[in-house]
Coordinates of C-alpha atoms in Angstrom, one line a residue:
X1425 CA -62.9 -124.3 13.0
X1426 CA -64.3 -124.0 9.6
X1427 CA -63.7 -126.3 6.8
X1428 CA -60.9 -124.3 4.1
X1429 CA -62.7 -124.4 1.0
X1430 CA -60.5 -124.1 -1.9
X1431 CA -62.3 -124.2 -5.1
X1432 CA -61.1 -121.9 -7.9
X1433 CA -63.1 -119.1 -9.1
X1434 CA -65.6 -118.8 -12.4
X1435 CA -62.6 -117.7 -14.8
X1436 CA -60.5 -121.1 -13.4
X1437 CA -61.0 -124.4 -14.6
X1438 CA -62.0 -127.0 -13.1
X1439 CA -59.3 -129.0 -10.5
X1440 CA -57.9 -132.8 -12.1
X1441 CA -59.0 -135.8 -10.4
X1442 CA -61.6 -138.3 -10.1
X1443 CA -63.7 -139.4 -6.8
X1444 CA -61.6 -143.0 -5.9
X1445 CA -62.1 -145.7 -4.1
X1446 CA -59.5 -144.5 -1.2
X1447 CA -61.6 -141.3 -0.8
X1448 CA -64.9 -142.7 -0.8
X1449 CA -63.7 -145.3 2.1
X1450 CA -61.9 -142.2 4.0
X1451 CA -65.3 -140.7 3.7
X1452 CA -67.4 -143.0 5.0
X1453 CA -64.8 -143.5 7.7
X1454 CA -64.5 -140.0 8.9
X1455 CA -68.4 -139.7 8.8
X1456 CA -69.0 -142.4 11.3
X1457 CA -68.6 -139.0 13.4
X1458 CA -71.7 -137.9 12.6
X1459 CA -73.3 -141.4 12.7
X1460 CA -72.0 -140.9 16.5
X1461 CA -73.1 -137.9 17.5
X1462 CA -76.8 -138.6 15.4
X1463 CA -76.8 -141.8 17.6
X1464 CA -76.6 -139.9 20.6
X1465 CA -78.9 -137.2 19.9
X1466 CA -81.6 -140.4 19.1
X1467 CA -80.8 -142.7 22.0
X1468 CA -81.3 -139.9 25.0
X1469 CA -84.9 -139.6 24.2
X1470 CA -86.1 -143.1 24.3
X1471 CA -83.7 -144.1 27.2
X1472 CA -85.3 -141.1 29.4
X1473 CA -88.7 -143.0 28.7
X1474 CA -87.7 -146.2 29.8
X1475 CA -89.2 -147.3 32.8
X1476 CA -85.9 -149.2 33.9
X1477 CA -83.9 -146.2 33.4
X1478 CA -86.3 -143.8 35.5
X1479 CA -87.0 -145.9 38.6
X1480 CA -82.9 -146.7 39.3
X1481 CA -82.1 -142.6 38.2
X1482 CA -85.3 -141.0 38.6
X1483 CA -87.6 -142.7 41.0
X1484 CA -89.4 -139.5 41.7
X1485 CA -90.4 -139.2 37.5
X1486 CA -91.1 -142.9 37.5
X1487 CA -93.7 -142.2 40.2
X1488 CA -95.5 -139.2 39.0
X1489 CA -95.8 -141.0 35.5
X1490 CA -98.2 -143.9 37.2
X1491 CA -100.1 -141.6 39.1
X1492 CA -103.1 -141.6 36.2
X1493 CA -104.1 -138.2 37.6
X1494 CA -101.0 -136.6 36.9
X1495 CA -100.8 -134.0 35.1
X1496 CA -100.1 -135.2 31.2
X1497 CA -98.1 -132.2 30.1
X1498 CA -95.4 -132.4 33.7
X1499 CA -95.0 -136.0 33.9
X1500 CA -91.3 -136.0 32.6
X1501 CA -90.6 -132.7 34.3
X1502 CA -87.3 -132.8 35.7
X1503 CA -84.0 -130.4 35.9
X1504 CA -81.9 -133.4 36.3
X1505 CA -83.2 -135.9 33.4
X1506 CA -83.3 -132.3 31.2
X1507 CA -79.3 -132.2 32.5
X1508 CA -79.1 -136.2 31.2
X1509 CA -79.8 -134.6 28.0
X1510 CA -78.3 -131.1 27.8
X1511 CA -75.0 -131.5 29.8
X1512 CA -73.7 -132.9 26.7
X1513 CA -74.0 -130.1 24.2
X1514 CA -72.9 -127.6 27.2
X1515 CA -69.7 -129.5 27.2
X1516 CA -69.4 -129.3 23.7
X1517 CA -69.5 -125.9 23.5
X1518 CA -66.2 -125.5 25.5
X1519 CA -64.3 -128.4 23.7
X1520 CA -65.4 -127.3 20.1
X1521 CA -63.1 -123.9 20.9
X1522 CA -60.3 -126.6 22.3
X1523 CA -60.8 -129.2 18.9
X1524 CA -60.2 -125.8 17.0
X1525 CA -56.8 -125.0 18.1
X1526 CA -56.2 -128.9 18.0
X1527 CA -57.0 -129.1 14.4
X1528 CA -55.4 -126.3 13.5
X1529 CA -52.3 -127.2 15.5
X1530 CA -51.6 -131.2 14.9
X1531 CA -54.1 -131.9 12.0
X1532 CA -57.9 -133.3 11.6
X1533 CA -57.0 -137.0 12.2
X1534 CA -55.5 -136.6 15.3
X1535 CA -58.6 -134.6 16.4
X1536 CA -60.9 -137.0 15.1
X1537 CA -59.1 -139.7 17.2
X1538 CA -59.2 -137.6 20.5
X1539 CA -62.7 -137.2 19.6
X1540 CA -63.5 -141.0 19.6
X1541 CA -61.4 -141.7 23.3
X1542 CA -63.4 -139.2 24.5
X1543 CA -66.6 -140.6 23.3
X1544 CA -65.4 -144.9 24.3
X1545 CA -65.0 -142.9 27.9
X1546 CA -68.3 -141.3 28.2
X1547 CA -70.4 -144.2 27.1
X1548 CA -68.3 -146.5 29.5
X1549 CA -69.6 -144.2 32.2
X1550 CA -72.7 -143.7 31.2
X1551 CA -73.8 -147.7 29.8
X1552 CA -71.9 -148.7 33.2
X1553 CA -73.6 -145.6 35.2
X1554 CA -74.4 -146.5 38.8
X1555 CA -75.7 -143.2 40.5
X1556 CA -76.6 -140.0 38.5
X1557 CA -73.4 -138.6 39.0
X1558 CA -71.2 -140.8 37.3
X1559 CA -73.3 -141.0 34.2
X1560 CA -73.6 -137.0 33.9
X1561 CA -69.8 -137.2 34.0
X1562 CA -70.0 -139.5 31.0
X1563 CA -72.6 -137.1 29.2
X1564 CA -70.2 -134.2 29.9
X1565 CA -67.6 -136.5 28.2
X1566 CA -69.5 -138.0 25.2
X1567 CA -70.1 -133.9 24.7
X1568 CA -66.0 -133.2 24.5
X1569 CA -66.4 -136.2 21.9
X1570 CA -68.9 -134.0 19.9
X1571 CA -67.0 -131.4 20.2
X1572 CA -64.1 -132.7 18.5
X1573 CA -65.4 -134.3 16.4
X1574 CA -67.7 -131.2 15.0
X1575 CA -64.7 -129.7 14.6
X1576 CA -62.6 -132.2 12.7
X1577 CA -65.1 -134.3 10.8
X1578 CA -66.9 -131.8 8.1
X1579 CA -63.3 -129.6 7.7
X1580 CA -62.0 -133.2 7.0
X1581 CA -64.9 -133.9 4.6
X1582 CA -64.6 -130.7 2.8
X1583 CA -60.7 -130.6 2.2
X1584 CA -60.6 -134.1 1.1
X1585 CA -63.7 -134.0 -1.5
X1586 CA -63.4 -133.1 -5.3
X1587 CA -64.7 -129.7 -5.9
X1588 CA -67.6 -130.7 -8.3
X1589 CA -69.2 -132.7 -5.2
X1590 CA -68.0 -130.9 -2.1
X1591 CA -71.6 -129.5 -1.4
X1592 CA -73.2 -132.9 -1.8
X1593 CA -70.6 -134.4 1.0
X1594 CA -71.2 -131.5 3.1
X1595 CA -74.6 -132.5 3.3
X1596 CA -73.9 -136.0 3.5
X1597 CA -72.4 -135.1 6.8
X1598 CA -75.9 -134.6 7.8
X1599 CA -77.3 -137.7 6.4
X1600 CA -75.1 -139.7 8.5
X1601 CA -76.1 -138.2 11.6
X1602 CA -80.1 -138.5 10.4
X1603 CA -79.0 -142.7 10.1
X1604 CA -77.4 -142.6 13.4
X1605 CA -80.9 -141.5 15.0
X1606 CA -82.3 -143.5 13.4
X1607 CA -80.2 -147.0 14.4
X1608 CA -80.5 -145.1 18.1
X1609 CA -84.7 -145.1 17.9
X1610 CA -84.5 -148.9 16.2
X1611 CA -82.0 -149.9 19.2
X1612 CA -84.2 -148.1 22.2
X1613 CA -87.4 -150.1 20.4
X1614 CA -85.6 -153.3 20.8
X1615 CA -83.7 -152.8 23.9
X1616 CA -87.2 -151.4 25.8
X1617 CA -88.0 -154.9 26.2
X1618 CA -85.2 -155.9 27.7
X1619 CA -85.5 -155.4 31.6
X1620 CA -83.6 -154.7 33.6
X1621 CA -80.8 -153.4 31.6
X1622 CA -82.3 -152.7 28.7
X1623 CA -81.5 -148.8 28.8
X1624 CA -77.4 -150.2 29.6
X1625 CA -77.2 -151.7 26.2
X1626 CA -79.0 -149.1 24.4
X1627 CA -76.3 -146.5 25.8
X1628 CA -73.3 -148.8 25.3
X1629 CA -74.2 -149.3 21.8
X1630 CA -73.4 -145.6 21.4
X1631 CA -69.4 -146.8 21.5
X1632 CA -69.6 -148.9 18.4
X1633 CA -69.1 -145.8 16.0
X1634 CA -66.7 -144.6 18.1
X1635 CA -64.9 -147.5 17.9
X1636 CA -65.1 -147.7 14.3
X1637 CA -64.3 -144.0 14.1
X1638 CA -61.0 -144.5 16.3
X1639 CA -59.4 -147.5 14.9
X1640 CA -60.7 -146.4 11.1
X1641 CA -58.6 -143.1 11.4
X1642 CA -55.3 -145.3 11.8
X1643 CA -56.2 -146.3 7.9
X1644 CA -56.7 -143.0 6.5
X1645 CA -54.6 -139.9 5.5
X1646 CA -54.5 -136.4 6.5
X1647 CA -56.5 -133.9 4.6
X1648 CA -53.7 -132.1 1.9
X1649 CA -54.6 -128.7 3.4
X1650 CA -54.2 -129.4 7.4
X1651 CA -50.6 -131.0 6.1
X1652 CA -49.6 -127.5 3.4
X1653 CA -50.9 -125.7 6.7
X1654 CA -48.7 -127.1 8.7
X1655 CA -45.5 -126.3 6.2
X1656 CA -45.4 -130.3 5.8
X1657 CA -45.9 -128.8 1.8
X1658 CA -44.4 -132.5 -0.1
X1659 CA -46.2 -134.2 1.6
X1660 CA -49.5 -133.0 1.3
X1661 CA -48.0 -132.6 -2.6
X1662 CA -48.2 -136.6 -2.5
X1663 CA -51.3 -137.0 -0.6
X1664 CA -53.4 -135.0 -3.2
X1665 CA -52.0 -137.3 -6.2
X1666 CA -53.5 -139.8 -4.2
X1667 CA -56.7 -138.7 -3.3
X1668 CA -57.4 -137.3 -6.8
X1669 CA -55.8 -140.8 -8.8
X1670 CA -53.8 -138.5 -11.3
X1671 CA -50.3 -137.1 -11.3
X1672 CA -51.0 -133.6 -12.7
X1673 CA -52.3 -131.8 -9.1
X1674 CA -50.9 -128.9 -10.0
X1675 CA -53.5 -126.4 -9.8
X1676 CA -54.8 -127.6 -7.0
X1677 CA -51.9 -127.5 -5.0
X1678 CA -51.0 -124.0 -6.2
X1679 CA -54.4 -123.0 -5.2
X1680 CA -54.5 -124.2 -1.7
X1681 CA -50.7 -123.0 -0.7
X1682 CA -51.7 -119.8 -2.0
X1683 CA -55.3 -120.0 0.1
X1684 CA -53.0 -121.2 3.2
X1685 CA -50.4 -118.1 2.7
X1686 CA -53.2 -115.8 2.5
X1687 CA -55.0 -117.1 5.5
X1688 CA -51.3 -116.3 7.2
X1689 CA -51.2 -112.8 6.9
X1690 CA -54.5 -112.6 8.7
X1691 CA -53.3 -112.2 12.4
X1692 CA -56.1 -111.4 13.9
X1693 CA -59.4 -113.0 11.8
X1694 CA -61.6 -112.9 15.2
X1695 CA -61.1 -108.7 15.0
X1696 CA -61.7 -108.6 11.4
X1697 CA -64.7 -111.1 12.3
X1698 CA -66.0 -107.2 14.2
X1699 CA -65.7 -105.3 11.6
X1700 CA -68.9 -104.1 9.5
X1701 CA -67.9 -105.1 6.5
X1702 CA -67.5 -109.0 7.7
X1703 CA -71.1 -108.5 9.6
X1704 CA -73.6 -110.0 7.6
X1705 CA -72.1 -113.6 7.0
X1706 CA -71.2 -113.9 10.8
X1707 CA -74.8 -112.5 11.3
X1708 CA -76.4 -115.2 9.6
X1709 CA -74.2 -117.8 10.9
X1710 CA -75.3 -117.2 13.7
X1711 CA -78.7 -116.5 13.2
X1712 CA -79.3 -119.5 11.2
X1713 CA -78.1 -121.9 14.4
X1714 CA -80.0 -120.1 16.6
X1715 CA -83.0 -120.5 14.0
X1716 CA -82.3 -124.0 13.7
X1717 CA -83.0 -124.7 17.1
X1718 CA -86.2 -122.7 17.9
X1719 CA -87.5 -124.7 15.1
X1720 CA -88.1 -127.6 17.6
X1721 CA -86.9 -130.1 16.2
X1722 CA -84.2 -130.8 18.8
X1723 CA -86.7 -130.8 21.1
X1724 CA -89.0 -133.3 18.8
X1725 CA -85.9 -135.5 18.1
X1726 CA -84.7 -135.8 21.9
X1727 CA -88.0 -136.4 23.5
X1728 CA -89.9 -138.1 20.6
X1729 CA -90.8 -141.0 22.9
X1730 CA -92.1 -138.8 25.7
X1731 CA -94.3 -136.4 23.2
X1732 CA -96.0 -139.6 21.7
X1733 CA -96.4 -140.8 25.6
X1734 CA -97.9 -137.6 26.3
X1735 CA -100.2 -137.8 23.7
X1736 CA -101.8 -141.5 24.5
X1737 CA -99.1 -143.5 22.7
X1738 CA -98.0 -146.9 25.2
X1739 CA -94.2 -147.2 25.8
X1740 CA -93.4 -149.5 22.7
X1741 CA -96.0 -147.9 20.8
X1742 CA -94.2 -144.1 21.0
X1743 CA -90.4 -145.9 20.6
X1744 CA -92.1 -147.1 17.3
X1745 CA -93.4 -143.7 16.3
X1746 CA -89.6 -142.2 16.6
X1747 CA -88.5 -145.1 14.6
X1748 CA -90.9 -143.7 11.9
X1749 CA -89.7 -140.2 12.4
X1750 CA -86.2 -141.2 12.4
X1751 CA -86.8 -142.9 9.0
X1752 CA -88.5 -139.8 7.4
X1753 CA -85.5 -137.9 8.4
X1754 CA -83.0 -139.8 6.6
X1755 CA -84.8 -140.0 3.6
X1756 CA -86.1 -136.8 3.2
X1757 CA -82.2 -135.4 3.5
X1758 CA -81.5 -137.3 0.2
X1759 CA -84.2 -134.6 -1.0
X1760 CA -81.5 -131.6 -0.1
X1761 CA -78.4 -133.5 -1.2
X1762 CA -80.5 -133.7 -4.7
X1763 CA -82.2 -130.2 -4.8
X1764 CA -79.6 -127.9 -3.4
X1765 CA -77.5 -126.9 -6.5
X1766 CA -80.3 -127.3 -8.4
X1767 CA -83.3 -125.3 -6.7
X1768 CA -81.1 -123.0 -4.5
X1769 CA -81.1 -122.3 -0.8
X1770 CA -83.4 -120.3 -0.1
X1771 CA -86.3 -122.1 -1.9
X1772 CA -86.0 -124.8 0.4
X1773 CA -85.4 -123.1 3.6
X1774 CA -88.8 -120.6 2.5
X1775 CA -90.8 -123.9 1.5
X1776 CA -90.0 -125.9 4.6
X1777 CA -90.8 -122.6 6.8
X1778 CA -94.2 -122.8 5.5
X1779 CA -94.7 -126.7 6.0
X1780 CA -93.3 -126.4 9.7
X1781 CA -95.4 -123.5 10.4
X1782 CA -98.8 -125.2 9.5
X1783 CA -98.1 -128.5 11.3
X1784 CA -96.6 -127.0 14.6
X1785 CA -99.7 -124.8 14.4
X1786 CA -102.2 -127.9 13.6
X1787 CA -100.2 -130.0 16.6
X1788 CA -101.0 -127.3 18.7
X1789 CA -104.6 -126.5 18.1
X1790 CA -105.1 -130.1 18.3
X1791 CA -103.6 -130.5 21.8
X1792 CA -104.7 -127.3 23.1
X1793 CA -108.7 -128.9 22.2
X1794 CA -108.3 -132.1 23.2
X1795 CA -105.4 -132.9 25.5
X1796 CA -106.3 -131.9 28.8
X1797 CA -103.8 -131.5 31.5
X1798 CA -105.5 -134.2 33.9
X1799 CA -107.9 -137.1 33.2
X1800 CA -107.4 -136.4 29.0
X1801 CA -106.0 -138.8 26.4
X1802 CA -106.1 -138.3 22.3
X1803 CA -108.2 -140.9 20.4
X1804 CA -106.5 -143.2 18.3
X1805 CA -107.1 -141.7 15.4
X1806 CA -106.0 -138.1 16.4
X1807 CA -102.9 -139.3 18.0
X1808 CA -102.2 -141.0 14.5
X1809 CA -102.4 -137.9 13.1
X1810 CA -100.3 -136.2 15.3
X1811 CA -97.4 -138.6 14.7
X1812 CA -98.4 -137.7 10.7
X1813 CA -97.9 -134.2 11.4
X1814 CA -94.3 -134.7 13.6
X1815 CA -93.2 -136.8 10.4
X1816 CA -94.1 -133.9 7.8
X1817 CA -92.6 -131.5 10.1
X1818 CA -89.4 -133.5 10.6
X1819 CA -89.6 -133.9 6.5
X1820 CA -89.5 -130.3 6.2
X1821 CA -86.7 -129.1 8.3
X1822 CA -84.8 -132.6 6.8
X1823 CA -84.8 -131.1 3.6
X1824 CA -83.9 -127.5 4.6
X1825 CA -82.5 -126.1 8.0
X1826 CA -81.2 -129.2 8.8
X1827 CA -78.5 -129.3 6.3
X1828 CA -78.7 -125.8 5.0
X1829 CA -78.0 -124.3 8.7
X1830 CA -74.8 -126.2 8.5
X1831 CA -73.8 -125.3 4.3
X1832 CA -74.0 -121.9 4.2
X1833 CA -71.9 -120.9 7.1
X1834 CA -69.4 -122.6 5.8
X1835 CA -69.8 -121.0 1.9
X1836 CA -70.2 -117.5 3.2
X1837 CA -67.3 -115.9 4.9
X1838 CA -64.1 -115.2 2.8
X1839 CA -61.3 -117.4 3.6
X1840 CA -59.3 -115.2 6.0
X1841 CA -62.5 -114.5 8.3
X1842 CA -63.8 -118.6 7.4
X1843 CA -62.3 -120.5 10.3
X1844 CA -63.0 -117.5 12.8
X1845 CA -66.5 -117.4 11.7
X1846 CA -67.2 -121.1 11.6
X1847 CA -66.1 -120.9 14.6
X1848 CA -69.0 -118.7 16.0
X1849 CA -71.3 -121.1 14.0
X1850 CA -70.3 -123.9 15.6
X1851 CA -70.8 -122.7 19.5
X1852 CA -73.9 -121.0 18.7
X1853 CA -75.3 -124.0 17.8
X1854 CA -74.0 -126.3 20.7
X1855 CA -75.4 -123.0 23.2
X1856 CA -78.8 -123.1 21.4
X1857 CA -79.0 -126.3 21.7
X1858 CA -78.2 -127.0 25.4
X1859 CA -80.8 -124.3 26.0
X1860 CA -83.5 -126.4 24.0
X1861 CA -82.5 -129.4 26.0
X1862 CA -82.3 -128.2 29.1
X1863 CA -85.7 -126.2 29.0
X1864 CA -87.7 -128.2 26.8
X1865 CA -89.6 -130.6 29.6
X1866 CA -90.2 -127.8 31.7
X1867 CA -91.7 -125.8 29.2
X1868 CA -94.4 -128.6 28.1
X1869 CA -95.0 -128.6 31.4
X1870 CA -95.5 -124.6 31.7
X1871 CA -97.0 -124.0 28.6
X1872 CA -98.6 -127.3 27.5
X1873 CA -99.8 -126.9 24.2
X1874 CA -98.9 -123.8 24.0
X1875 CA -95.2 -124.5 23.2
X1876 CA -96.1 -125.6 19.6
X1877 CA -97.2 -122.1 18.8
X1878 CA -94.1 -120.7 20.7
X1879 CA -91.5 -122.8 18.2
X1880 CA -94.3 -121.6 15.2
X1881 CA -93.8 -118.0 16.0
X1882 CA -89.8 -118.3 15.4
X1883 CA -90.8 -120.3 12.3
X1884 CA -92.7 -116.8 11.1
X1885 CA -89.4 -115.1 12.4
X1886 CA -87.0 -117.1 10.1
X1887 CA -89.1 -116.9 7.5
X1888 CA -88.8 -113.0 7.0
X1889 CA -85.5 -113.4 7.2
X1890 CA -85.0 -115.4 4.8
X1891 CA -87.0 -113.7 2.7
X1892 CA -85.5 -110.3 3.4
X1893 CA -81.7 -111.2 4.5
X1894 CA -80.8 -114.2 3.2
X1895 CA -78.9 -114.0 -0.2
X1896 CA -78.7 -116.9 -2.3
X1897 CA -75.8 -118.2 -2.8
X1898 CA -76.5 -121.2 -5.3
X1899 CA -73.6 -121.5 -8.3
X1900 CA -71.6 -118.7 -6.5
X1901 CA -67.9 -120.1 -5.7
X1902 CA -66.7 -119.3 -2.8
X1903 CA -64.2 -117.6 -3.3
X1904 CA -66.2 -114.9 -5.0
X1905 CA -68.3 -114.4 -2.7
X1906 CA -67.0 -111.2 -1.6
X1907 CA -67.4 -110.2 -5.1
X1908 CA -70.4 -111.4 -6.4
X1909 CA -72.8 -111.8 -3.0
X1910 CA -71.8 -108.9 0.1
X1911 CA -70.6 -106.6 -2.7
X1912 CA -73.9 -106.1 -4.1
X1913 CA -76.4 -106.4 -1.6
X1914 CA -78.1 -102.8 -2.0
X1915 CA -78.8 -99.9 0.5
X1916 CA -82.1 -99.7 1.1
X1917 CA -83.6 -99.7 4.5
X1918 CA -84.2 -104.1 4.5
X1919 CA -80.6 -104.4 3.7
X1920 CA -77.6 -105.3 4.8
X1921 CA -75.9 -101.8 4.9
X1922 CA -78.6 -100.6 7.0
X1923 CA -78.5 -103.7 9.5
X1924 CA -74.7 -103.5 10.0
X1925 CA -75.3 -100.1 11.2
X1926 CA -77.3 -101.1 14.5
X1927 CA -75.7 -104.6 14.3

């Protein structure tokens, strides 16, 4: 469900209110969802290269990885530790259409709350795991976690953050989830060391967010939208003189009952969603998940530990190489909170194309020379450089499609065609990514070093698009996008017009 932005347009002034201390600890409450699900998408990939972890789930991986003959590229090639991984965003995707009618229906905290049982379950089962089955059951539930709390957690952010900073929180969103990867690759560093159940605690961990997530909610309000929404209208009145620390909310509140009537007399927004005129922005939110994904970074970020194995990296060694990645990603997305209303969009998803392209390109001519598939190791000094290239690749896409895949779906539909479209977003993202997961092993297998130039060539992809399709939309309110963006994006035979009719 997509976050209902209501900011006024460039003839309004600005809303009353000041960012308080109650907002800023909601915040940091509600982002501990994204602190969860970053934690999760970190602590998969070093668990699955645990030794302690393979021999009690996946004997048969755990023996082809000492065979020193074996082939480098297929040593963690395995459907079921690719389903350890993927059956979580698979079961995302189905509860993230759930968590929408949810959080339309009984409000964002309540959601956010569902979201965390769900996720305390999972990692029960899956810290407590005794045969494969039971802890795929707990990755299917940690995904209903995600899903919810996808859902519930930026729509939160956005309806409860002053206008003049609602971009910058949207993004801090994403930060959150770059320092829960980060605690998750500092965590499998530790825990690797700790046998046998080193890989238990480095799972279990996962349901300290959660925890904070669950019991945090009881000490913070509902958003003043999700409560006008629901015809709960003097209430939401008095929630927004708190959240903004002044008594004269009057202009906001207009504008948002007058946003929640209009959204009303949309019946249908999915069939509007069809028509051509509503095309492009549900074309590029779509596009811009799927994009996201064939980047490779998901695949980088999950199986960090296992790449820098591949390459000639010892167990501790590669845990400590994704600890450095997983600090390069959470700085470099203070680069995007700064930049994006200042250099626009599309400079930053055009620069980082061009950064990601050259080092998945040098990765894979590098491997392709030197990393055989039998009896082949890097040297030292080139698997240090491969680890340099991961970390300004990860830099790039922290900076741009990270973030940006996320802020301009949610800045580009109108409102009555927003939650609909969001929607589409959303899924598309949890599909593409399941895909990634699920495939990824098998395909460094299959393709060895081939599968850097195969991300690089969508890199080349995105980057004409961007180029050609994308429109910026830096300094444009949403509201007036209609107006000011899809209204004038020419005829020609590169444009939109011409897209929608094949589209």
């Amino acid at each position: 469900m997509a976050p209902v932005v209501v900011i006024g347009n460039g003839d309004m002034p600005e809303f009353e209110g000041r960012i308080t201390v109650y907002v800023a600890v909601c915040v940091v409450i509600a982002a501990f969802g994204g602190l969860m699900f970053g934690y999760d998408i970190g602590i998969s990939g070093g668990v699955t290269a645990m030794d302690d972890f393979l021999k009690k789930f996946f004997p048969a991986v755990y023996e082809r990885k000492q065979h020193a003959h074996e082939n480098n590229y297929c040593k963690y090639d395995n459907q079921y530790l690719q389903l350890f991984t993927s059956s979580l965003y698979l079961a995302a995707l189905g509860a993230s259409f759930v968590a929408s009618k949810v959080c339309s229906k009984y409000g964002r905290k309540p959601t956010m709350q569902i979201s965390s049982v769900f996720f305390m379950i999972g990692v029960a089962l899956t810290a407590g795991g005794v045969n494969i089955e039971m802890v795929i059951i707990g990755r299917i539930l940690l995904g209903c976690g995600v899903g919810f709390a996808n859902q519930a957690v930026p729509l939160f952010l956005s309806e409860l953050a002053p206008t003049k900073i609602r971009g910058a929180l949207n993004i801090s969103f994403q930060l959150f989830i770059t320092i829960g990867i980060l605690i998750a690759n500092l965590v499998n560093y530790w825990a690797s060391n700790i046998h046998p159940y080193g890989w238990r605690i480095s799972l279990g961990l996962a349901g300290i967010p959660a925890l904070v997530l669950c019991f945090g909610s009881f000490a913070i309000c509902e958003t003043p939208t999700s409560l006008i929404e629901r015809n709960k209208v003097e209430k939401g009145r008095k929630i927004l003189r708190k959240i903004r620390g002044v008594d004269n909310v009057d202009d906001e509140f207009n504008s948002i009952v007058n946003a929640c009537e209009m959204a009303r007399q949309v019946k249908q927004p999915f069939r509007k969603l069809m028509k051509p005129a509503s095309r492009p922005p549900l074309v590029i939110a779509i596009l811009l998940q799927v994009f996201q994904q064939f980047t490779g970074i998901n695949a980088i970020m999950f199986y960090a530990p296992v790449l820098f194995q591949t390459v000639g990296f010892g167990n501790d060694a590669a845990l400590l190489s994704s600890v450095i990645t997983g600090a390069i990603n959470v700085l470099s997305t203070f680069v995007s909170i700064y930049l994006v209303d200042k250099a626009g969009r599309k400079i930053l998803l055009l620069e980082a194309c061009v950064q990601m392209l050259l080092t998945q390109g040098i990765i894979g001519g590098i491997l392709m020379k030197d990393l055989k598939a039998t009896d082949s190791y890097l040297s030292h000094g080139e698997a240090v450089f491969v680890v340099t290239l991961v970390c300004l690749f990860v830099m790039g896409f922290a900076w741009s499609w990270g973030p940006l895949g996320w802020l301009i779906p949610s800045e580009t539909f109108p409102l009555e065609t927003r939650t609909a479209g969001f929607a589409f977003a959303v899924s598309s993202n949890m599909l593409f990514t399941f895909i990634i997961a699920q495939a990824f092993l098998s395909m460094l297998c299959h393709m060895q070093a081939g599968i850097f130039f195969f991300f690089a060539a969508w890199i080349v992809i995105m980057g004409l698009f961007t180029w050609f399709f994308l429109p910026e939309t830096k300094g444009v309110p949403v509201d007036s996008m209609v107006e000011k963006v899809w209204n004038n994006i020419g005829s020609g035979p590169g444009s939109w017009v011409a897209m929608t009719r094949w589209v």
